[in-house]
Amino acid sequence: MSSDPTDQRVADAMEAFHQRLQDAGLKSTRQRDVIVERFFELDKHITADELLEEVREVQSRIGYATVYRTLKLLVEQDLALPKDFGDGQTRYDPIFDQDPQHDHIICVDCRKIVEFTDDMVNQRLEHLAEEMDYKIRRKKLELYAECHIPDCPNRSESSE
């Protein structure tokens, strides 16, 4: 096995995927493996259309329905989370071996999405919930902001 941590992470994700399929009484297929492997290699929030473009570079005959069904299967097996960041498109977040409670900051101009985990924010949220006599079961924190990337392709004139 390669010593590249990305290669190892993808190999581990593929192993987990195959094990979960087996546990669910499902079989893996070559097309499904191509889709899942590329999904974890890219390791970003991606739409079904974007993933289709990527996997067609590896196997040109893979269709949209196969990509969509595979993404749905990844969600069912707790290896991906569907996300809607307010632009009308569902993006799939690969969550194998990562904190499922991570948060996101999204550029309102270029739509770049950055994940983060902040223990101080999480502690403060827990404290706020306790003060109001609640216990947090899950959270979803999405910050919509203007990035300061100089070549942000969609930056509006008013935000400069």
mmCIF file of C-alpha atoms in Angstrom:
data_model
loop_
_atom_site.group_PDB
_atom_site.id
_atom_site.type_symbol
_atom_site.label_atom_id
_atom_site.label_comp_id
_atom_site.label_asym_id
_atom_site.label_seq_id
_atom_site.Cartn_x
_atom_site.Cartn_y
_atom_site.Cartn_z
ATOM 1 C CA MET A 1 0.000 0.000 0.000
ATOM 2 C CA SER A 2 1.222 3.522 -0.750
ATOM 3 C CA SER A 3 2.513 5.699 2.053
ATOM 4 C CA ASP A 4 0.477 8.668 0.790
ATOM 5 C CA PRO A 5 -2.092 9.474 3.516
ATOM 6 C CA THR A 6 -4.717 10.324 0.883
ATOM 7 C CA ASP A 7 -4.285 6.924 -0.775
ATOM 8 C CA GLN A 8 -4.600 5.218 2.615
ATOM 9 C CA ARG A 9 -7.699 7.242 3.520
ATOM 10 C CA VAL A 10 -9.347 6.299 0.209
ATOM 11 C CA ALA A 11 -8.374 2.637 0.668
ATOM 12 C CA ASP A 12 -9.826 2.686 4.198
ATOM 13 C CA ALA A 13 -13.029 4.317 2.943
ATOM 14 C CA MET A 14 -13.360 1.704 0.192
ATOM 15 C CA GLU A 15 -12.846 -1.090 2.711
ATOM 16 C CA ALA A 16 -15.528 0.399 4.983
ATOM 17 C CA PHE A 17 -17.870 0.783 1.998
ATOM 18 C CA HIS A 18 -17.408 -2.851 0.953
ATOM 19 C CA GLN A 19 -17.903 -4.063 4.522
ATOM 20 C CA ARG A 20 -21.098 -2.046 4.939
ATOM 21 C CA LEU A 21 -22.428 -3.337 1.628
ATOM 22 C CA GLN A 22 -21.685 -6.898 2.700
ATOM 23 C CA ASP A 23 -23.340 -6.312 6.077
ATOM 24 C CA ALA A 24 -26.429 -4.976 4.269
ATOM 25 C CA GLY A 25 -26.509 -7.980 1.932
ATOM 26 C CA LEU A 26 -25.600 -5.862 -1.098
ATOM 27 C CA LYS A 27 -22.960 -6.444 -3.750
ATOM 28 C CA SER A 28 -20.360 -4.128 -5.113
ATOM 29 C CA THR A 29 -20.013 -3.518 -8.829
ATOM 30 C CA ARG A 30 -17.126 -2.093 -10.838
ATOM 31 C CA GLN A 31 -19.143 1.034 -11.685
ATOM 32 C CA ARG A 32 -20.120 1.539 -8.061
ATOM 33 C CA ASP A 33 -16.490 1.143 -6.979
ATOM 34 C CA VAL A 34 -15.313 3.709 -9.554
ATOM 35 C CA ILE A 35 -17.899 6.207 -8.297
ATOM 36 C CA VAL A 36 -17.160 5.665 -4.595
ATOM 37 C CA GLU A 37 -13.402 5.717 -5.068
ATOM 38 C CA ARG A 38 -13.544 8.988 -7.036
ATOM 39 C CA PHE A 39 -15.932 10.490 -4.468
ATOM 40 C CA PHE A 40 -13.448 9.861 -1.659
ATOM 41 C CA GLU A 41 -10.419 10.860 -3.759
ATOM 42 C CA LEU A 42 -11.988 14.249 -4.494
ATOM 43 C CA ASP A 43 -12.898 14.676 -0.801
ATOM 44 C CA LYS A 44 -15.091 17.720 -1.337
ATOM 45 C CA HIS A 45 -18.731 18.736 -1.356
ATOM 46 C CA ILE A 46 -19.889 17.638 -4.775
ATOM 47 C CA THR A 47 -23.125 17.459 -6.746
ATOM 48 C CA ALA A 48 -24.226 14.323 -8.583
ATOM 49 C CA ASP A 49 -23.592 16.125 -11.902
ATOM 50 C CA GLU A 50 -20.059 17.108 -10.881
ATOM 51 C CA LEU A 51 -19.297 13.576 -9.728
ATOM 52 C CA LEU A 52 -20.693 12.195 -12.984
ATOM 53 C CA GLU A 53 -18.242 14.369 -14.945
ATOM 54 C CA GLU A 54 -15.381 13.119 -12.789
ATOM 55 C CA VAL A 55 -16.218 9.409 -13.037
ATOM 56 C CA ARG A 56 -16.803 9.574 -16.789
ATOM 57 C CA GLU A 57 -13.103 10.430 -17.128
ATOM 58 C CA VAL A 58 -12.415 6.976 -15.666
ATOM 59 C CA GLN A 59 -15.348 5.049 -17.135
ATOM 60 C CA SER A 60 -17.259 6.902 -19.843
ATOM 61 C CA ARG A 61 -20.350 4.667 -19.833
ATOM 62 C CA ILE A 62 -21.408 5.386 -16.257
ATOM 63 C CA GLY A 63 -24.794 7.094 -16.229
ATOM 64 C CA TYR A 64 -26.366 9.726 -14.025
ATOM 65 C CA ALA A 65 -28.795 7.262 -12.434
ATOM 66 C CA THR A 66 -25.920 5.022 -11.320
ATOM 67 C CA VAL A 67 -24.082 7.979 -9.771
ATOM 68 C CA TYR A 68 -27.229 9.192 -8.042
ATOM 69 C CA ARG A 69 -28.108 5.730 -6.679
ATOM 70 C CA THR A 70 -24.543 5.255 -5.460
ATOM 71 C CA LEU A 71 -24.595 8.608 -3.652
ATOM 72 C CA LYS A 72 -27.915 7.615 -2.068
ATOM 73 C CA LEU A 73 -26.319 4.340 -0.968
ATOM 74 C CA LEU A 74 -23.352 6.217 0.548
ATOM 75 C CA VAL A 75 -25.813 8.333 2.533
ATOM 76 C CA GLU A 76 -27.711 5.235 3.703
ATOM 77 C CA GLN A 77 -24.423 3.666 4.823
ATOM 78 C CA ASP A 78 -23.398 6.821 6.759
ATOM 79 C CA LEU A 79 -20.453 7.538 4.481
ATOM 80 C CA ALA A 80 -21.868 10.757 2.999
ATOM 81 C CA LEU A 81 -24.206 13.547 4.031
ATOM 82 C CA PRO A 82 -26.471 15.422 1.620
ATOM 83 C CA LYS A 83 -26.122 19.174 2.083
ATOM 84 C CA ASP A 84 -28.066 22.115 0.726
ATOM 85 C CA PHE A 85 -26.101 25.349 0.977
ATOM 86 C CA GLY A 86 -28.901 27.561 -0.310
ATOM 87 C CA ASP A 87 -28.147 27.447 -4.010
ATOM 88 C CA GLY A 88 -30.757 24.851 -4.949
ATOM 89 C CA GLN A 89 -28.254 22.027 -5.459
ATOM 90 C CA THR A 90 -27.665 19.041 -3.222
ATOM 91 C CA ARG A 91 -24.002 18.498 -2.511
ATOM 92 C CA TYR A 92 -22.688 15.326 -0.951
ATOM 93 C CA ASP A 93 -20.163 15.593 1.855
ATOM 94 C CA PRO A 94 -17.839 12.589 2.297
ATOM 95 C CA ILE A 95 -17.810 11.871 6.020
ATOM 96 C CA PHE A 96 -15.760 8.711 6.330
ATOM 97 C CA ASP A 97 -13.365 9.049 9.260
ATOM 98 C CA GLN A 98 -14.213 12.668 9.984
ATOM 99 C CA ASP A 99 -16.119 14.532 12.644
ATOM 100 C CA PRO A 100 -19.763 14.386 11.540
ATOM 101 C CA GLN A 101 -20.387 17.512 13.597
ATOM 102 C CA HIS A 102 -18.018 19.680 11.555
ATOM 103 C CA ASP A 103 -19.293 23.053 10.411
ATOM 104 C CA HIS A 104 -19.096 24.997 7.150
ATOM 105 C CA ILE A 105 -18.310 28.478 5.918
ATOM 106 C CA ILE A 106 -19.585 29.204 2.417
ATOM 107 C CA CYS A 107 -18.622 32.113 0.169
ATOM 108 C CA VAL A 108 -21.817 33.762 -1.085
ATOM 109 C CA ASP A 109 -19.984 34.855 -4.236
ATOM 110 C CA CYS A 110 -17.807 31.967 -5.465
ATOM 111 C CA ARG A 111 -19.611 29.228 -3.424
ATOM 112 C CA LYS A 112 -16.307 27.886 -2.035
ATOM 113 C CA ILE A 113 -17.057 25.698 0.995
ATOM 114 C CA VAL A 114 -14.589 25.266 3.853
ATOM 115 C CA GLU A 115 -15.098 22.806 6.695
ATOM 116 C CA PHE A 116 -14.025 23.565 10.238
ATOM 117 C CA THR A 117 -14.408 22.318 13.778
ATOM 118 C CA ASP A 118 -14.025 24.764 16.645
ATOM 119 C CA ASP A 119 -14.091 23.383 20.178
ATOM 120 C CA MET A 120 -14.745 26.824 21.693
ATOM 121 C CA VAL A 121 -17.801 27.332 19.464
ATOM 122 C CA ASN A 122 -19.056 23.840 20.298
ATOM 123 C CA GLN A 123 -18.580 24.422 24.031
ATOM 124 C CA ARG A 124 -20.379 27.757 23.825
ATOM 125 C CA LEU A 125 -23.307 26.171 21.994
ATOM 126 C CA GLU A 126 -23.516 23.424 24.629
ATOM 127 C CA HIS A 127 -23.475 26.084 27.342
ATOM 128 C CA LEU A 128 -26.213 28.119 25.622
ATOM 129 C CA ALA A 129 -28.377 25.032 25.279
ATOM 130 C CA GLU A 130 -27.887 24.160 28.958
ATOM 131 C CA GLU A 131 -28.806 27.717 29.998
ATOM 132 C CA MET A 132 -32.085 27.295 28.112
ATOM 133 C CA ASP A 133 -32.624 23.833 29.636
ATOM 134 C CA TYR A 134 -31.840 21.879 26.443
ATOM 135 C CA LYS A 135 -29.361 19.193 25.466
ATOM 136 C CA ILE A 136 -28.050 19.313 21.900
ATOM 137 C CA ARG A 137 -28.563 16.113 19.922
ATOM 138 C CA ARG A 138 -27.124 17.406 16.686
ATOM 139 C CA LYS A 139 -26.169 20.725 15.183
ATOM 140 C CA LYS A 140 -25.779 22.318 11.798
ATOM 141 C CA LEU A 141 -23.737 25.488 11.625
ATOM 142 C CA GLU A 142 -23.327 27.134 8.238
ATOM 143 C CA LEU A 143 -21.771 30.556 7.935
ATOM 144 C CA TYR A 144 -22.428 32.461 4.706
ATOM 145 C CA ALA A 145 -19.765 35.069 4.113
ATOM 146 C CA GLU A 146 -17.746 36.881 1.481
ATOM 147 C CA CYS A 147 -14.341 35.285 1.011
ATOM 148 C CA HIS A 148 -11.250 37.409 0.635
ATOM 149 C CA ILE A 149 -9.818 35.342 -2.193
ATOM 150 C CA PRO A 150 -8.421 37.936 -4.633
ATOM 151 C CA ASP A 151 -9.628 36.088 -7.726
ATOM 152 C CA CYS A 152 -13.055 35.135 -6.378
ATOM 153 C CA PRO A 153 -14.794 34.744 -9.745
ATOM 154 C CA ASN A 154 -18.229 35.920 -8.718
ATOM 155 C CA ARG A 155 -17.406 38.697 -6.285
ATOM 156 C CA SER A 156 -19.880 41.489 -6.639
ATOM 157 C CA GLU A 157 -18.572 45.017 -7.129
ATOM 158 C CA SER A 158 -20.268 46.165 -3.927
ATOM 159 C CA SER A 159 -18.322 43.701 -1.781
ATOM 160 C CA GLU A 160 -14.902 45.106 -2.661
#
